[in-house]
Short mmCIF file of C-alpha atoms in Angstrom, two decimals:
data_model
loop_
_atom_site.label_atom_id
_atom_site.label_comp_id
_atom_site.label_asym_id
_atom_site.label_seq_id
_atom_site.Cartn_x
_atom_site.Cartn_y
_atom_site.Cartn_z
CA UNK A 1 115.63 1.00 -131.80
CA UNK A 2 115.05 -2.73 -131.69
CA UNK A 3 111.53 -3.70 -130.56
CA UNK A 4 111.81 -4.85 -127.24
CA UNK A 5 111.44 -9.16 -126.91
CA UNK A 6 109.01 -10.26 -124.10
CA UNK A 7 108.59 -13.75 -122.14
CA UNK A 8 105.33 -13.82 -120.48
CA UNK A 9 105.56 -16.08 -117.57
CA UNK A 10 102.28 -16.57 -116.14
CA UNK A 11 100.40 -20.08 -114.95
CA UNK A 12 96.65 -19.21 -115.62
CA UNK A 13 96.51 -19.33 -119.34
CA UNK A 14 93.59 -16.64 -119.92
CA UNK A 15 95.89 -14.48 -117.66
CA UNK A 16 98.75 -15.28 -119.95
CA UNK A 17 96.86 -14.55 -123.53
CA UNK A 18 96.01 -11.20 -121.97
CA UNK A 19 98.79 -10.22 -120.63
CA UNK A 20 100.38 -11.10 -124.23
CA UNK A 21 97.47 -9.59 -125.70
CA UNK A 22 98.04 -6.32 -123.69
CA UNK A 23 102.11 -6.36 -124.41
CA UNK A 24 101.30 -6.34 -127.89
CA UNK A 25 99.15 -3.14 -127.87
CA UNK A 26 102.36 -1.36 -126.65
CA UNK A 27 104.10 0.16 -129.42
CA UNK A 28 107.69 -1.00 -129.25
CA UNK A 29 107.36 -4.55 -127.84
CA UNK A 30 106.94 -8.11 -129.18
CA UNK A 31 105.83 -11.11 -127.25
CA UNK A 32 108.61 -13.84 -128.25
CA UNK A 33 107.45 -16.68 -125.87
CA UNK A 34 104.58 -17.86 -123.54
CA UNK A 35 105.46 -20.02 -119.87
CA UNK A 36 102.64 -21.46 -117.61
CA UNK A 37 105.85 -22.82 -115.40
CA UNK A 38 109.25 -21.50 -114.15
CA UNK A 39 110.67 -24.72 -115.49
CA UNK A 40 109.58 -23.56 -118.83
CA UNK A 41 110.59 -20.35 -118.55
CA UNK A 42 114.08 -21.45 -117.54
CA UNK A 43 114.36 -23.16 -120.69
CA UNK A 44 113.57 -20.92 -122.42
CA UNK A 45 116.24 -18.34 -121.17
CA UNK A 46 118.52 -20.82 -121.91
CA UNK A 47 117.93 -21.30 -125.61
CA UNK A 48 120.83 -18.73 -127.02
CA UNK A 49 121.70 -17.67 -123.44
CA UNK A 50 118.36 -15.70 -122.93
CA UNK A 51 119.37 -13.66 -125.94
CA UNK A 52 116.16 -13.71 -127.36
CA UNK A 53 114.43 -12.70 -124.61
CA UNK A 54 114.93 -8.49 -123.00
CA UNK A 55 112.34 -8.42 -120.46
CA UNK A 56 110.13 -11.10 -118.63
CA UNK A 57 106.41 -10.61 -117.37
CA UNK A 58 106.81 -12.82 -114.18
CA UNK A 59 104.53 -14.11 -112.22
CA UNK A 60 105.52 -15.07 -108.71
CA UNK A 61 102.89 -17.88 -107.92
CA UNK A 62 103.97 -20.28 -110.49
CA UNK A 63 103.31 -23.79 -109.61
CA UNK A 64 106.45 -25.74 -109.43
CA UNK A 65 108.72 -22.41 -107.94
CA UNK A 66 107.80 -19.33 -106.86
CA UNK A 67 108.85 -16.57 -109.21
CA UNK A 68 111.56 -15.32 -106.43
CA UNK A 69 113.23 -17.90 -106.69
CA UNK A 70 113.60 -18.29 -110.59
CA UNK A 71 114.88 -14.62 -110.19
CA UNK A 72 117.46 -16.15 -108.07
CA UNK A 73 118.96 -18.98 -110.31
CA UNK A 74 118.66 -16.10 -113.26
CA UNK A 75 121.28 -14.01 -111.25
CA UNK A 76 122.91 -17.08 -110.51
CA UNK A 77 123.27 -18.26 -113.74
CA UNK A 78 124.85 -14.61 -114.48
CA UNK A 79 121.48 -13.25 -116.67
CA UNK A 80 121.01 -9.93 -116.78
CA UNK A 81 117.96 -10.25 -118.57
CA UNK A 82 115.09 -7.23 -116.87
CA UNK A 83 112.09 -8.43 -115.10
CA UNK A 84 109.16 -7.31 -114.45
CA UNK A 85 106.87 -8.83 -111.91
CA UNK A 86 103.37 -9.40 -112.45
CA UNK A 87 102.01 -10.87 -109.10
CA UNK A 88 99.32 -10.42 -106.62
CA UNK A 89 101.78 -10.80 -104.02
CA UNK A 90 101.12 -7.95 -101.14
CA UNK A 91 103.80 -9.24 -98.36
CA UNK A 92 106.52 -6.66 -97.96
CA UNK A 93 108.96 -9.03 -97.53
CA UNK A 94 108.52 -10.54 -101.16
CA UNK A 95 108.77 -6.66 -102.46
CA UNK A 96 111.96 -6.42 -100.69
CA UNK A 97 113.57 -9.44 -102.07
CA UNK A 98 112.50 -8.30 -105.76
CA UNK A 99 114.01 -5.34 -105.30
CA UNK A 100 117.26 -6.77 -103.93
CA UNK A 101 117.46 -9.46 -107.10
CA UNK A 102 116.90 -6.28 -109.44
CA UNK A 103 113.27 -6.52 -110.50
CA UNK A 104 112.89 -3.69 -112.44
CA UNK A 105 108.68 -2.86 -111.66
CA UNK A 106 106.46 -4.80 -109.60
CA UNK A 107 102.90 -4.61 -110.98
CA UNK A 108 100.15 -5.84 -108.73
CA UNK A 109 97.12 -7.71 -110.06
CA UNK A 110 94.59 -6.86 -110.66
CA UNK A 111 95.41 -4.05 -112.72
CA UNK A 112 94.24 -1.83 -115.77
CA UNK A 113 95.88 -1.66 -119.23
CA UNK A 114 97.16 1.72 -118.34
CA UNK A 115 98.86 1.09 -115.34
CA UNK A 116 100.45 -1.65 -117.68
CA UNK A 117 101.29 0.03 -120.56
CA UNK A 118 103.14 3.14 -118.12
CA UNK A 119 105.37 0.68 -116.80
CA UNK A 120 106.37 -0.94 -120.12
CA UNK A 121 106.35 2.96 -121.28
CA UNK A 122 108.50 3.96 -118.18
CA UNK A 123 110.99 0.89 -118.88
CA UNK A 124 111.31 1.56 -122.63
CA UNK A 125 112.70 4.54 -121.95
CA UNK A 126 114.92 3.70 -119.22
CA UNK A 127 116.23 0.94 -121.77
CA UNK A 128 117.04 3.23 -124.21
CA UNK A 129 118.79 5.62 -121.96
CA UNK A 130 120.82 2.99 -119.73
CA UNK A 131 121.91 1.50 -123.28
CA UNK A 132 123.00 4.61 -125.16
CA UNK A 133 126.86 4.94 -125.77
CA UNK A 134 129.23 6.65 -123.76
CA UNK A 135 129.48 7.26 -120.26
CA UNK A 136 126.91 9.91 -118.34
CA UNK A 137 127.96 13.57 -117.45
CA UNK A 138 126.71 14.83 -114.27
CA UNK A 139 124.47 12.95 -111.04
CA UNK A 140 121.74 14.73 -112.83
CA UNK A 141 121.53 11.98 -116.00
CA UNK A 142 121.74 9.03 -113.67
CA UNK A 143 118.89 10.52 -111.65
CA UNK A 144 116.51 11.07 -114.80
CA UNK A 145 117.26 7.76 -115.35
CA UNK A 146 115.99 6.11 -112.49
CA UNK A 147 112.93 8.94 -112.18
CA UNK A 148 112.29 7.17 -115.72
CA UNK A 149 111.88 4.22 -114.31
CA UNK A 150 110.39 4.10 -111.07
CA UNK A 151 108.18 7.50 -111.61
CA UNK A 152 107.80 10.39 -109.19
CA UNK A 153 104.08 11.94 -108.35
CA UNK A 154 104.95 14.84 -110.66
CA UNK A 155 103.97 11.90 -113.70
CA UNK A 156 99.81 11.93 -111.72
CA UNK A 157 97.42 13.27 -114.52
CA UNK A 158 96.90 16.99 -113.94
CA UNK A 159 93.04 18.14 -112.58
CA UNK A 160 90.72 17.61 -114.81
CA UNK A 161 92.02 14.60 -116.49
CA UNK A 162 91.31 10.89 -116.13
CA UNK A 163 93.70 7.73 -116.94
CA UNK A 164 90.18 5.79 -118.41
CA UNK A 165 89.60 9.01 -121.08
CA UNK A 166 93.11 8.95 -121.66
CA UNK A 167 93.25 5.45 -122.50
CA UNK A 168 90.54 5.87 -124.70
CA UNK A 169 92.64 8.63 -126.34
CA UNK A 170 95.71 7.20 -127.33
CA UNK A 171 94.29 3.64 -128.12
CA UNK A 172 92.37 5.71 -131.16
CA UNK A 173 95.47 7.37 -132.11
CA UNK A 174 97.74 4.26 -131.87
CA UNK A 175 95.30 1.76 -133.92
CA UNK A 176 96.55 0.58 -137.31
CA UNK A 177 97.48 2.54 -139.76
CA UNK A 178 95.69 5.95 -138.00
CA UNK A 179 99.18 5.90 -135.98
CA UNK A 180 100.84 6.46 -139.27
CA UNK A 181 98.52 9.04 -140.97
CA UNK A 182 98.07 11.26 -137.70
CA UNK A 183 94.41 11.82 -136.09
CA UNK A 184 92.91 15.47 -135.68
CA UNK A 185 91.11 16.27 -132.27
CA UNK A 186 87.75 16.28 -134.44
CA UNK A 187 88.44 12.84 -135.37
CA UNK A 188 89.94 11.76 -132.06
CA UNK A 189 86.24 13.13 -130.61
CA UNK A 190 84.63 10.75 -132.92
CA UNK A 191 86.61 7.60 -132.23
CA UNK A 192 86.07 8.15 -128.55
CA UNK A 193 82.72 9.88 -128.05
CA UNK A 194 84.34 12.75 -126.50
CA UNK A 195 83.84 16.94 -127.42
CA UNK A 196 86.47 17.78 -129.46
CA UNK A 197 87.79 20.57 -126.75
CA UNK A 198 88.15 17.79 -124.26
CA UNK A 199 89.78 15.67 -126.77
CA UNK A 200 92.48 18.04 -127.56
CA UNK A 201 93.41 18.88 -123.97
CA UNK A 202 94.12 15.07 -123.87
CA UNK A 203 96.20 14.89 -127.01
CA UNK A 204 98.04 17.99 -125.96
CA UNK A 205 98.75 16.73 -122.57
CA UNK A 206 100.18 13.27 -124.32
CA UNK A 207 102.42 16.06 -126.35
CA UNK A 208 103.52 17.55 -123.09
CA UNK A 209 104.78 14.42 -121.98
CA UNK A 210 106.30 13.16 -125.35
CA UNK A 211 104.09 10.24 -126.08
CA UNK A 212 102.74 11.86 -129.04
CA UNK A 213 103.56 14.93 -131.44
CA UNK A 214 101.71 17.83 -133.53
CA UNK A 215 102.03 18.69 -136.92
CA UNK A 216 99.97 21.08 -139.42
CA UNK A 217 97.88 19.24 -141.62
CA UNK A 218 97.52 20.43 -145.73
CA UNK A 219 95.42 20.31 -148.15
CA UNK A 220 92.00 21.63 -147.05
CA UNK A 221 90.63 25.26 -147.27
CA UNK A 222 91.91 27.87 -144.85
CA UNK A 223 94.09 27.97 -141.88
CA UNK A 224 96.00 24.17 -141.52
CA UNK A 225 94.57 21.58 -139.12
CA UNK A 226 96.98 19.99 -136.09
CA UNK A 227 97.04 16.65 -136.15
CA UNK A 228 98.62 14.04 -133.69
CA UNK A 229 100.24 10.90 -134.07
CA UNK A 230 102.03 8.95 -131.27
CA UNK A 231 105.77 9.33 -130.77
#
């Protein structure tokens, strides 16, 4: 699949370089295009229809129109183009009418890279479900997809686990060229500072939710080593 093409749309322009910065450190997605105004941002969903463009980073605060209601004229103009809203709007009311206009996740700020990178996760994989071929065969499929997407409690970290360790973990394993050659739980330990058991409780927990895999490693004396690399 495609990388997925993001327009950040964000005024403050420290806020937009990170949020650009932080897209990029998610496998799968590209920044194609930087806004500091909805007017801007408008154009550039025009150039080629928006076809350049799969999801949006939206701010709502934007200084010549809020972000609700360039949502608006995108559904007017007949986009279908995903959204994501990145906003430190609290008022119910606004969360409502995001929903309604089919904003896709609504991330508040402040937030950590984590909580970012699950919902670009969480809406990869919805995009690659909702655009597979075919039709669905039971209630079943259209309900994993939308679990996929807006996330149930069953997705918490189980006890004994923390999002900031994880982090820590799969930014080692998905740096460079160590996400092509696979990291070992001995090397993850040294990249992060962790024990090596605690280490591979976090890699196998990224396993058990398919953000990374486990293969034997070769080549050195006695039994094979595992070794991770992120799916």
């Amino acid at each position: 699949m495609t990388d997925i093409r993001v327009l950040v749309v964000e005024d403050e322009p420290l806020l937009a370089e990170a949020h650009s910065a932080y897209t990029e450190r998610v496998r799968g997605f590209v920044v194609v295009g930087v806004a500091h105004t909805a007017r801007a941002a408008m154009a550039a969903l025009r150039a080629n229809d928006g076809g350049d463009v799969d999801l949006v980073l939206l701010d709502f605060r934007l200084p010549d129109l809020h972000g609700l209601d360039v949502c608006r004229a995108l559904r007017a103009a007949g986009s279908s183009v995903d959204v994501l809203a990145v906003t430190s709007a609290r008022d119910l009311a606004v969360v409502r009418t995001a929903v309604s206009l089919g904003v896709t996740h609504y991330l508040l700020k402040p937030f950590t890279f984590a909580a970012f990178r699950d919902k670009l996760e969480r809406y990869a994989d919805y995009r690659a479900q909702a655009l597979a071929e075919g039709e669905v065969a039971a209630q079943h499929e259209v309900d994993q997809m939308f679990a996929t997407l807006r996330g149930t409690a069953g997705h918490s970290l189980p006890k004994g686990l923390d999002a900031q360790t994880l982090d820590r973990v799969r930014a080692a394993l998905t740096d460079g060229t160590r996400a092509q050659v696979g990291l070992s739980a001995t090397e993850v330990s040294g990249l992060t500072g962790i024990s090596r058991v605690t280490a591979r409780r976090y890699l196998e927990y990224l396993v058990t939710i398919d953000r990374a895999v486990r293969s034997p490693r070769y080549g050195t004396p006695g039994r094979p080593e595992v070794e991770y690399r992120p799916r």
